[in-house]
Amino acid sequence: MSYNLLRFLILFFSVTFSFPTLAGTSFPQKIKCPVGGEEFTFHATASCTTFGRSMSFMPITSCGNLYDIPRCPINGLPLFKTFSEEESKRLEHFLEMNDLKDKSKWIASYLIAEELGLNDREQLDFLIFAFWYETEEFIKDKQWLKSLVEQYKNNLTNISEDEQTVIQIIIAYAALLASDNKTAQTYIHKANQMDLNDEYILTYAKRVKSCSTKWVEEKCAPHVPVDELFEDEIAK
């Protein structure tokens, strides 16, 4: 299974506003951990509707975590892909030396991807997912924000200008939450220098810039829906 931010960004730019048509449903899936061998049940999402985005740019959906993945219950190994026999042997040694059980799911995924030398894009995606779905742990340790910035730089030749702008704003907002105003201002400035005509992203960029000047909880908190605020502004 591969989780690529590009796929849902394409969806976002083609359909800016989504409306509820299906409720999130799930089905049980039996899984065997490739390291350790324990079997467990994971409830995989069968359908999911996107209602918009929060201030972290996380999709707001009918199924909660749009990109949920199974995780081995004993050793904490996140199963974001089918690991080869060689990778499983390498991970067995890695797990003997590193305790992932106290790491959140997407931080653990990033560490595994880093260990296996997976491509920079996957590592970037995992860090963004960690910020979205495990915000508290992500901002508590500035190592993860630093890694996000590094992976963004590693991917500059692989992503479009539109996508660069979105990720720049996400980094700026993450930096605000981590009380790193210097990084926030750097990436707000970078985003403002990009040639982007998408009105929704421009509005999101302005919102984050406004929050960097004056933090208003009802407009700036991570859970606040951007779409709803955007529509209110249009109404005015």
Short mmCIF file of C-alpha atoms in Angstrom, two decimals:
data_model
loop_
_atom_site.label_atom_id
_atom_site.label_comp_id
_atom_site.label_asym_id
_atom_site.label_seq_id
_atom_site.Cartn_x
_atom_site.Cartn_y
_atom_site.Cartn_z
CA MET A 1 0.00 0.00 0.00
CA SER A 2 1.41 3.40 -0.95
CA TYR A 3 0.24 6.73 0.48
CA ASN A 4 1.14 9.63 -1.79
CA LEU A 5 0.15 13.16 -0.95
CA LEU A 6 0.12 13.99 -4.65
CA ARG A 7 -2.97 11.83 -5.24
CA PHE A 8 -5.19 13.75 -2.89
CA LEU A 9 -3.71 17.11 -3.91
CA ILE A 10 -4.78 16.31 -7.46
CA LEU A 11 -8.24 15.56 -6.10
CA PHE A 12 -8.18 18.84 -4.18
CA PHE A 13 -7.28 20.99 -7.17
CA SER A 14 -9.90 19.34 -9.37
CA VAL A 15 -12.70 19.49 -6.78
CA THR A 16 -12.06 22.24 -4.25
CA PHE A 17 -15.26 21.70 -2.31
CA SER A 18 -16.65 18.25 -1.55
CA PHE A 19 -20.10 17.51 -0.27
CA PRO A 20 -21.24 14.52 1.82
CA THR A 21 -22.64 11.71 -0.30
CA LEU A 22 -21.43 8.60 1.54
CA ALA A 23 -20.81 7.93 5.19
CA GLY A 24 -17.47 6.38 6.12
CA THR A 25 -17.74 2.60 6.35
CA SER A 26 -15.16 -0.03 7.22
CA PHE A 27 -14.64 -3.79 7.02
CA PRO A 28 -12.50 -6.14 9.14
CA GLN A 29 -9.27 -7.41 7.60
CA LYS A 30 -7.12 -10.21 9.03
CA ILE A 31 -3.43 -9.34 8.98
CA LYS A 32 -0.26 -11.19 9.94
CA CYS A 33 2.68 -9.11 11.11
CA PRO A 34 5.74 -9.73 8.90
CA VAL A 35 8.01 -9.36 11.94
CA GLY A 36 6.93 -11.40 14.94
CA GLY A 37 4.16 -13.26 13.14
CA GLU A 38 1.23 -12.23 15.34
CA GLU A 39 -2.18 -12.04 13.69
CA PHE A 40 -4.64 -9.25 14.31
CA THR A 41 -7.74 -7.61 12.83
CA PHE A 42 -7.65 -4.19 11.19
CA HIS A 43 -10.79 -2.30 10.23
CA ALA A 44 -10.04 -0.92 6.78
CA THR A 45 -12.01 2.00 5.35
CA ALA A 46 -14.30 1.00 2.47
CA SER A 47 -15.73 4.44 1.66
CA CYS A 48 -14.97 7.95 2.80
CA THR A 49 -16.27 11.42 2.03
CA THR A 50 -14.16 14.58 2.28
CA PHE A 51 -15.97 17.61 3.73
CA GLY A 52 -13.11 20.11 3.45
CA ARG A 53 -9.86 20.85 5.27
CA SER A 54 -8.74 22.05 8.65
CA MET A 55 -6.19 24.79 9.32
CA SER A 56 -3.40 22.19 9.22
CA PHE A 57 -4.76 21.36 5.73
CA MET A 58 -5.77 17.92 6.98
CA PRO A 59 -8.79 16.51 5.12
CA ILE A 60 -11.96 16.54 7.23
CA THR A 61 -13.72 13.28 6.42
CA SER A 62 -16.58 10.99 7.35
CA CYS A 63 -14.05 8.29 8.34
CA GLY A 64 -11.72 10.30 10.59
CA ASN A 65 -8.19 9.39 9.49
CA LEU A 66 -8.37 9.21 5.69
CA TYR A 67 -5.00 7.48 5.49
CA ASP A 68 -5.25 4.99 8.33
CA ILE A 69 -2.95 1.96 8.23
CA PRO A 70 -2.64 -1.26 10.25
CA ARG A 71 0.04 -1.59 12.92
CA CYS A 72 1.46 -4.69 14.57
CA PRO A 73 0.16 -4.71 18.16
CA ILE A 74 3.30 -6.13 19.83
CA ASN A 75 6.28 -4.43 18.16
CA GLY A 76 4.46 -1.34 16.83
CA LEU A 77 5.51 -1.88 13.19
CA PRO A 78 3.30 0.24 10.87
CA LEU A 79 2.25 -1.69 7.76
CA PHE A 80 2.14 1.03 5.12
CA LYS A 81 3.36 -1.40 2.43
CA THR A 82 3.98 -5.09 1.83
CA PHE A 83 7.54 -5.60 3.00
CA SER A 84 9.81 -7.94 1.06
CA GLU A 85 11.53 -10.84 2.79
CA GLU A 86 14.78 -8.89 2.77
CA GLU A 87 13.07 -5.80 4.23
CA SER A 88 11.39 -7.90 6.92
CA LYS A 89 14.75 -9.32 8.01
CA ARG A 90 16.22 -5.84 8.13
CA LEU A 91 13.24 -4.58 10.13
CA GLU A 92 13.56 -7.46 12.58
CA HIS A 93 17.04 -6.21 13.47
CA PHE A 94 15.87 -2.58 13.48
CA LEU A 95 13.03 -3.37 15.91
CA GLU A 96 15.43 -5.17 18.23
CA MET A 97 17.45 -1.96 18.49
CA ASN A 98 14.58 0.58 18.38
CA ASP A 99 11.33 0.69 20.34
CA LEU A 100 8.56 1.99 18.10
CA LYS A 101 5.72 1.29 20.52
CA ASP A 102 6.06 4.74 22.10
CA LYS A 103 6.07 6.45 18.69
CA SER A 104 2.88 7.51 16.95
CA LYS A 105 1.87 5.66 13.78
CA TRP A 106 3.11 8.10 11.16
CA ILE A 107 6.29 9.05 13.00
CA ALA A 108 7.05 5.32 13.18
CA SER A 109 6.29 5.04 9.45
CA TYR A 110 8.75 7.84 8.72
CA LEU A 111 11.45 6.14 10.79
CA ILE A 112 10.87 2.84 8.98
CA ALA A 113 10.94 4.54 5.57
CA GLU A 114 14.18 6.27 6.54
CA GLU A 115 15.71 2.98 7.71
CA LEU A 116 14.76 1.18 4.49
CA GLY A 117 15.93 4.05 2.31
CA LEU A 118 12.52 4.54 0.69
CA ASN A 119 12.16 7.49 -1.65
CA ASP A 120 12.17 11.04 -0.30
CA ARG A 121 8.59 11.62 -1.40
CA GLU A 122 7.22 8.85 0.81
CA GLN A 123 9.25 10.17 3.73
CA LEU A 124 7.83 13.66 3.14
CA ASP A 125 4.27 12.32 3.00
CA PHE A 126 4.66 10.42 6.27
CA LEU A 127 5.88 13.56 8.04
CA ILE A 128 2.91 15.56 6.72
CA PHE A 129 0.53 12.81 7.86
CA ALA A 130 2.24 12.86 11.28
CA PHE A 131 1.61 16.59 11.51
CA TRP A 132 -2.02 16.18 10.49
CA TYR A 133 -3.03 13.17 12.55
CA GLU A 134 -0.52 13.26 15.43
CA THR A 135 -0.15 17.02 15.79
CA GLU A 136 0.68 17.08 19.50
CA GLU A 137 3.56 14.62 19.22
CA PHE A 138 4.81 16.24 16.03
CA ILE A 139 5.12 19.77 17.43
CA LYS A 140 6.38 18.60 20.84
CA ASP A 141 9.71 17.51 19.35
CA LYS A 142 11.18 20.05 16.91
CA GLN A 143 13.17 17.24 15.31
CA TRP A 144 10.08 16.40 13.24
CA LEU A 145 9.58 19.95 11.94
CA LYS A 146 13.26 20.04 11.02
CA SER A 147 12.89 16.71 9.20
CA LEU A 148 9.80 18.02 7.37
CA VAL A 149 11.75 21.04 6.12
CA GLU A 150 14.64 18.81 5.02
CA GLN A 151 12.38 16.40 3.16
CA TYR A 152 10.57 19.29 1.48
CA LYS A 153 13.94 20.53 0.19
CA ASN A 154 14.86 17.01 -0.96
CA ASN A 155 11.69 16.89 -3.07
CA LEU A 156 11.86 20.29 -4.78
CA THR A 157 12.72 18.81 -8.18
CA ASN A 158 9.90 16.25 -7.94
CA ILE A 159 6.87 18.42 -7.18
CA SER A 160 4.98 21.12 -9.05
CA GLU A 161 4.95 24.78 -8.02
CA ASP A 162 1.32 24.49 -6.86
CA GLU A 163 2.22 21.58 -4.61
CA GLN A 164 5.35 23.35 -3.37
CA THR A 165 3.18 26.28 -2.31
CA VAL A 166 0.74 24.08 -0.40
CA ILE A 167 3.58 22.33 1.45
CA GLN A 168 5.26 25.66 2.19
CA ILE A 169 2.07 26.88 3.88
CA ILE A 170 1.74 23.62 5.80
CA ILE A 171 5.33 24.01 7.03
CA ALA A 172 4.65 27.63 8.01
CA TYR A 173 1.57 26.63 9.99
CA ALA A 174 3.37 23.70 11.66
CA ALA A 175 6.15 26.10 12.64
CA LEU A 176 3.60 28.48 14.21
CA LEU A 177 2.26 25.65 16.37
CA ALA A 178 5.83 24.71 17.32
CA SER A 179 6.57 28.34 18.32
CA ASP A 180 9.21 28.60 15.60
CA ASN A 181 8.32 32.01 14.23
CA LYS A 182 11.49 32.32 12.15
CA THR A 183 10.68 29.20 10.13
CA ALA A 184 7.02 30.25 9.90
CA GLN A 185 7.90 33.64 8.45
CA THR A 186 10.45 32.11 6.06
CA TYR A 187 7.88 29.77 4.54
CA ILE A 188 5.08 32.33 4.52
CA HIS A 189 7.42 34.54 2.50
CA LYS A 190 8.31 31.66 0.14
CA ALA A 191 4.61 30.92 -0.46
CA ASN A 192 3.89 34.58 -1.17
CA GLN A 193 6.61 34.57 -3.83
CA MET A 194 5.02 31.70 -5.76
CA ASP A 195 2.89 32.35 -8.83
CA LEU A 196 -0.37 30.71 -7.79
CA ASN A 197 -3.84 31.54 -9.03
CA ASP A 198 -5.91 29.07 -7.03
CA GLU A 199 -8.21 31.22 -4.89
CA TYR A 200 -8.65 28.60 -2.17
CA ILE A 201 -4.91 28.20 -1.60
CA LEU A 202 -4.40 31.96 -1.71
CA THR A 203 -7.03 32.35 0.99
CA TYR A 204 -5.43 29.61 3.07
CA ALA A 205 -2.05 31.33 2.73
CA LYS A 206 -3.58 34.64 3.87
CA ARG A 207 -5.23 32.90 6.85
CA VAL A 208 -1.92 31.40 7.99
CA LYS A 209 -0.16 34.73 7.52
CA SER A 210 -2.88 36.43 9.58
CA CYS A 211 -2.48 33.82 12.32
CA SER A 212 1.26 34.48 12.38
CA THR A 213 0.52 38.13 13.17
CA LYS A 214 -2.35 37.61 15.60
CA TRP A 215 -3.43 34.20 16.80
CA VAL A 216 -7.23 34.00 17.14
CA GLU A 217 -8.15 30.56 18.42
CA GLU A 218 -11.51 30.28 16.65
CA LYS A 219 -9.84 31.01 13.31
CA CYS A 220 -6.34 29.60 13.79
CA ALA A 221 -6.61 26.37 15.83
CA PRO A 222 -5.68 23.15 13.96
CA HIS A 223 -9.23 21.73 14.05
CA VAL A 224 -10.88 24.85 12.54
CA PRO A 225 -12.36 24.15 9.08
CA VAL A 226 -10.79 26.36 6.45
CA ASP A 227 -13.65 25.81 4.01
CA GLU A 228 -16.29 27.08 6.39
CA LEU A 229 -14.35 30.24 7.15
CA PHE A 230 -13.60 30.72 3.49
CA GLU A 231 -17.29 30.53 2.60
CA ASP A 232 -18.19 33.00 5.36
CA GLU A 233 -15.68 35.48 3.96
CA ILE A 234 -17.06 35.08 0.46
CA ALA A 235 -20.56 35.81 1.83
CA LYS A 236 -19.33 39.13 3.18
#
